[in-house]
Coordinates of C-alpha atoms in Angstrom, one line a residue:
X1013 CA 46.3 12.6 -10.1
X1014 CA 42.5 12.7 -10.6
X1015 CA 42.6 9.6 -12.7
X1016 CA 44.7 7.7 -10.3
X1017 CA 42.3 8.7 -7.2
X1018 CA 39.1 7.8 -9.4
X1019 CA 40.9 4.5 -10.4
X1020 CA 41.7 3.6 -6.6
X1021 CA 38.0 4.5 -5.6
X1022 CA 36.8 2.1 -8.2
X1023 CA 38.9 -0.7 -7.0
X1024 CA 37.8 0.1 -3.5
X1025 CA 34.2 0.0 -4.5
X1026 CA 34.6 -3.3 -6.3
X1027 CA 36.1 -4.8 -3.3
X1028 CA 33.3 -3.4 -1.1
X1029 CA 30.4 -4.7 -3.4
X1030 CA 31.9 -8.1 -3.3
X1031 CA 31.6 -8.0 0.5
X1032 CA 28.1 -6.6 0.8
X1033 CA 25.3 -9.0 2.1
X1034 CA 22.0 -7.9 0.3
X1035 CA 19.2 -8.0 2.7
X1036 CA 15.5 -7.4 1.2
X1037 CA 13.4 -5.7 4.1
X1038 CA 9.9 -4.6 4.1
X1039 CA 9.9 -1.0 2.8
X1040 CA 7.4 0.3 5.5
X1041 CA 7.4 4.0 4.3
X1042 CA 6.9 3.3 0.8
X1043 CA 4.3 0.8 1.4
X1044 CA 2.5 3.3 3.6
X1045 CA 2.7 5.9 0.9
X1046 CA 1.2 3.5 -1.6
X1047 CA -1.5 2.5 0.7
X1048 CA -2.5 6.0 1.5
X1049 CA -2.8 6.8 -2.2
X1050 CA -5.0 3.6 -2.8
X1051 CA -7.1 4.3 0.4
X1052 CA -7.6 8.1 -0.4
X1053 CA -9.1 7.3 -4.0
X1054 CA -11.3 4.7 -2.6
X1055 CA -12.8 6.8 0.1
X1056 CA -13.3 9.8 -2.1
X1057 CA -14.5 8.4 -5.5
X1058 CA -14.5 12.1 -6.7
X1059 CA -10.6 12.3 -6.2
X1060 CA -8.8 11.4 -9.4
X1061 CA -6.4 8.7 -9.4
X1062 CA -2.6 9.8 -9.2
X1063 CA -0.8 8.7 -12.0
X1064 CA 1.8 5.9 -11.7
X1065 CA 5.3 6.8 -10.7
X1066 CA 6.6 4.7 -13.9
X1067 CA 4.4 7.0 -16.0
X1068 CA 6.1 10.3 -14.6
X1069 CA 9.1 11.5 -17.0
X1070 CA 12.4 10.9 -15.2
X1071 CA 14.3 13.8 -13.7
X1072 CA 17.3 14.6 -15.9
X1073 CA 20.6 13.7 -14.0
X1074 CA 22.4 16.4 -12.3
X1075 CA 25.7 17.8 -13.9
X1076 CA 28.6 15.6 -13.0
X1077 CA 26.4 12.6 -11.7
X1078 CA 26.3 10.7 -14.6
X1079 CA 29.6 8.6 -14.3
X1080 CA 29.2 7.7 -10.7
X1081 CA 25.5 6.5 -11.5
X1082 CA 27.1 4.4 -14.3
X1083 CA 29.8 3.1 -12.1
X1084 CA 27.1 1.9 -9.6
X1085 CA 25.1 0.2 -12.3
X1086 CA 28.2 -1.5 -13.2
X1087 CA 29.2 -2.5 -9.7
X1088 CA 25.7 -3.5 -8.2
X1089 CA 25.3 -7.1 -8.5
X1090 CA 22.4 -8.4 -10.6
X1091 CA 21.0 -10.2 -7.5
X1092 CA 20.5 -6.9 -5.8
X1093 CA 18.3 -5.6 -8.8
X1094 CA 16.3 -8.8 -8.9
X1095 CA 15.5 -8.4 -5.1
X1096 CA 14.9 -4.5 -5.1
X1097 CA 11.3 -4.4 -3.9
X1098 CA 8.8 -3.2 -6.5
X1099 CA 6.4 -0.9 -4.7
X1100 CA 4.0 -0.4 -7.3
X1101 CA 0.7 -1.8 -6.4
X1102 CA -1.1 -1.2 -9.8
X1103 CA -1.8 -4.6 -11.4
X1104 CA -4.8 -5.7 -13.5
X1105 CA -6.0 -7.5 -10.4
X1106 CA -5.5 -4.6 -8.0
X1107 CA -7.0 -2.1 -10.4
X1108 CA -10.3 -4.3 -10.7
X1109 CA -10.4 -4.4 -6.9
X1110 CA -10.0 -0.6 -7.0
X1111 CA -12.9 0.0 -9.0
X1112 CA -15.1 -2.5 -7.0
X1113 CA -14.2 -1.0 -3.7
X1114 CA -14.7 2.5 -5.0
X1115 CA -18.2 1.7 -6.4
X1116 CA -19.2 0.0 -3.1
X1117 CA -18.2 2.9 -0.9
X1118 CA -20.0 5.4 -3.2
X1119 CA -23.0 3.2 -3.3
X1120 CA -23.3 1.0 -0.1
X1121 CA -20.7 1.5 2.4
X1122 CA -20.3 5.2 3.2
X1123 CA -23.9 5.6 4.4
X1124 CA -23.1 2.4 6.7
X1125 CA -20.1 4.1 8.0
X1126 CA -21.9 7.4 8.6
X1127 CA -24.5 5.7 10.5
X1128 CA -22.2 3.7 12.8
X1129 CA -23.5 0.3 11.5
X1130 CA -20.2 -0.7 10.1
X1131 CA -16.7 0.2 11.0
X1132 CA -13.0 -0.7 10.2
X1133 CA -11.3 -3.6 12.0
X1134 CA -7.8 -3.7 13.3
X1135 CA -6.8 -6.4 10.9
X1136 CA -7.7 -4.1 7.7
X1137 CA -11.2 -5.5 7.1
X1138 CA -14.8 -4.1 7.5
X1139 CA -17.4 -5.5 10.0
X1140 CA -20.8 -4.8 10.9
X1141 CA -20.6 -2.9 14.2
X1142 CA -24.3 -2.5 15.2
X1143 CA -26.8 -4.5 13.2
X1144 CA -29.4 -2.8 15.4
X1145 CA -29.0 0.3 13.2
X1146 CA -30.3 -1.6 10.0
X1147 CA -33.6 -2.3 9.1
X1148 CA -34.3 -6.2 9.1
X1149 CA -35.1 -6.2 5.5
X1150 CA -31.7 -4.8 4.6
X1151 CA -29.4 -6.8 7.0
X1152 CA -28.7 -9.6 4.4
X1153 CA -27.8 -7.2 1.5
X1154 CA -25.5 -5.2 4.1
X1155 CA -23.8 -8.8 5.3
X1156 CA -23.3 -9.7 1.7
X1157 CA -21.7 -6.3 0.9
X1158 CA -19.3 -6.3 4.0
X1159 CA -18.6 -10.0 2.7
X1160 CA -17.7 -8.9 -0.8
X1161 CA -15.5 -6.0 0.7
X1162 CA -13.5 -8.3 2.7
X1163 CA -13.1 -10.8 0.0
X1164 CA -11.5 -7.8 -2.1
X1165 CA -9.6 -6.5 0.7
X1166 CA -8.0 -10.0 1.5
X1167 CA -7.5 -10.4 -2.3
X1168 CA -5.7 -6.8 -2.4
X1169 CA -3.2 -7.6 0.3
X1170 CA -2.3 -10.9 -1.1
X1171 CA -2.1 -9.6 -4.6
X1172 CA 0.3 -6.7 -3.5
X1173 CA 2.6 -9.0 -1.7
X1174 CA 2.6 -11.4 -4.7
X1175 CA 3.0 -8.6 -7.3
X1176 CA 6.3 -7.5 -5.2
X1177 CA 7.6 -11.0 -5.4
X1178 CA 7.3 -11.4 -1.7
X1179 CA 4.2 -13.3 -0.5
X1180 CA 5.8 -13.3 3.1
X1181 CA 5.3 -9.7 3.3
X1182 CA 1.2 -10.2 3.2
X1183 CA 0.8 -9.7 6.7
X1184 CA 2.9 -6.6 7.0
X1185 CA 1.0 -5.0 3.9
X1186 CA -2.2 -6.1 5.6
X1187 CA -1.1 -4.1 8.7
X1188 CA 0.0 -1.1 6.5
X1189 CA -3.5 -0.9 4.9
X1190 CA -5.3 -1.3 8.4
X1191 CA -3.4 1.5 9.8
X1192 CA -4.1 3.7 6.6
X1193 CA -7.8 2.7 6.7
X1194 CA -8.1 4.0 10.3
X1195 CA -6.2 7.1 9.7
X1196 CA -8.4 7.9 6.9
X1197 CA -11.6 7.5 8.5
X1198 CA -14.0 10.4 8.5
X1199 CA -15.0 12.0 11.7
X1200 CA -17.9 9.9 13.3
X1201 CA -16.8 6.7 11.6
X1202 CA -16.0 3.7 13.8
X1203 CA -12.8 1.7 14.0
X1204 CA -11.4 -0.9 16.2
X1205 CA -8.3 -0.2 18.3
X1206 CA -5.2 -2.7 18.7
X1207 CA -7.2 -4.5 21.6
X1208 CA -10.6 -4.8 19.2
X1209 CA -12.7 -2.4 21.2
X1210 CA -14.8 -0.1 19.0
X1211 CA -13.9 3.7 18.9
X1212 CA -15.2 6.4 17.2
X1213 CA -13.3 9.1 15.3

């Protein structure tokens, strides 16, 4: 009887899988988690980087779960596997960007954020908020550091979208990071609200 029920369930699953339309959606929660991890290690250069999920050993399968997992592997179409979003944001390019951003925050940007001279924009970038807080002889260097930071940020958002084979996600990735930068801003730092007005944390 058990074999008969299992066989009927298998046939039912095969029929259902044939009718499923696979939609690839932007995985907002997973993207926010990845962005938070990236942002945290940039803003706190003393914090060790978290290991990539793929480097962690896989949990052993629960007793009795292996046959159903094997069944799903057989039934889920290859197209679905190809369209499943890759949420890892570690690539050679993003690692290089991460290193530059970490050094820039440690050496240049943190004092500028602390003084209120610069702040986070609503679109995931950095802007000079109050040039009056900067000595004249330092303004050119600060503008260059902000330009370098924004170049890396734009490249990061584009690279994450491309690394996940969804370049159309770039705007959503940018928005996710923009929210994360503002949420992780330290007390006293400035950021833009959705209308573009500067606020202080």
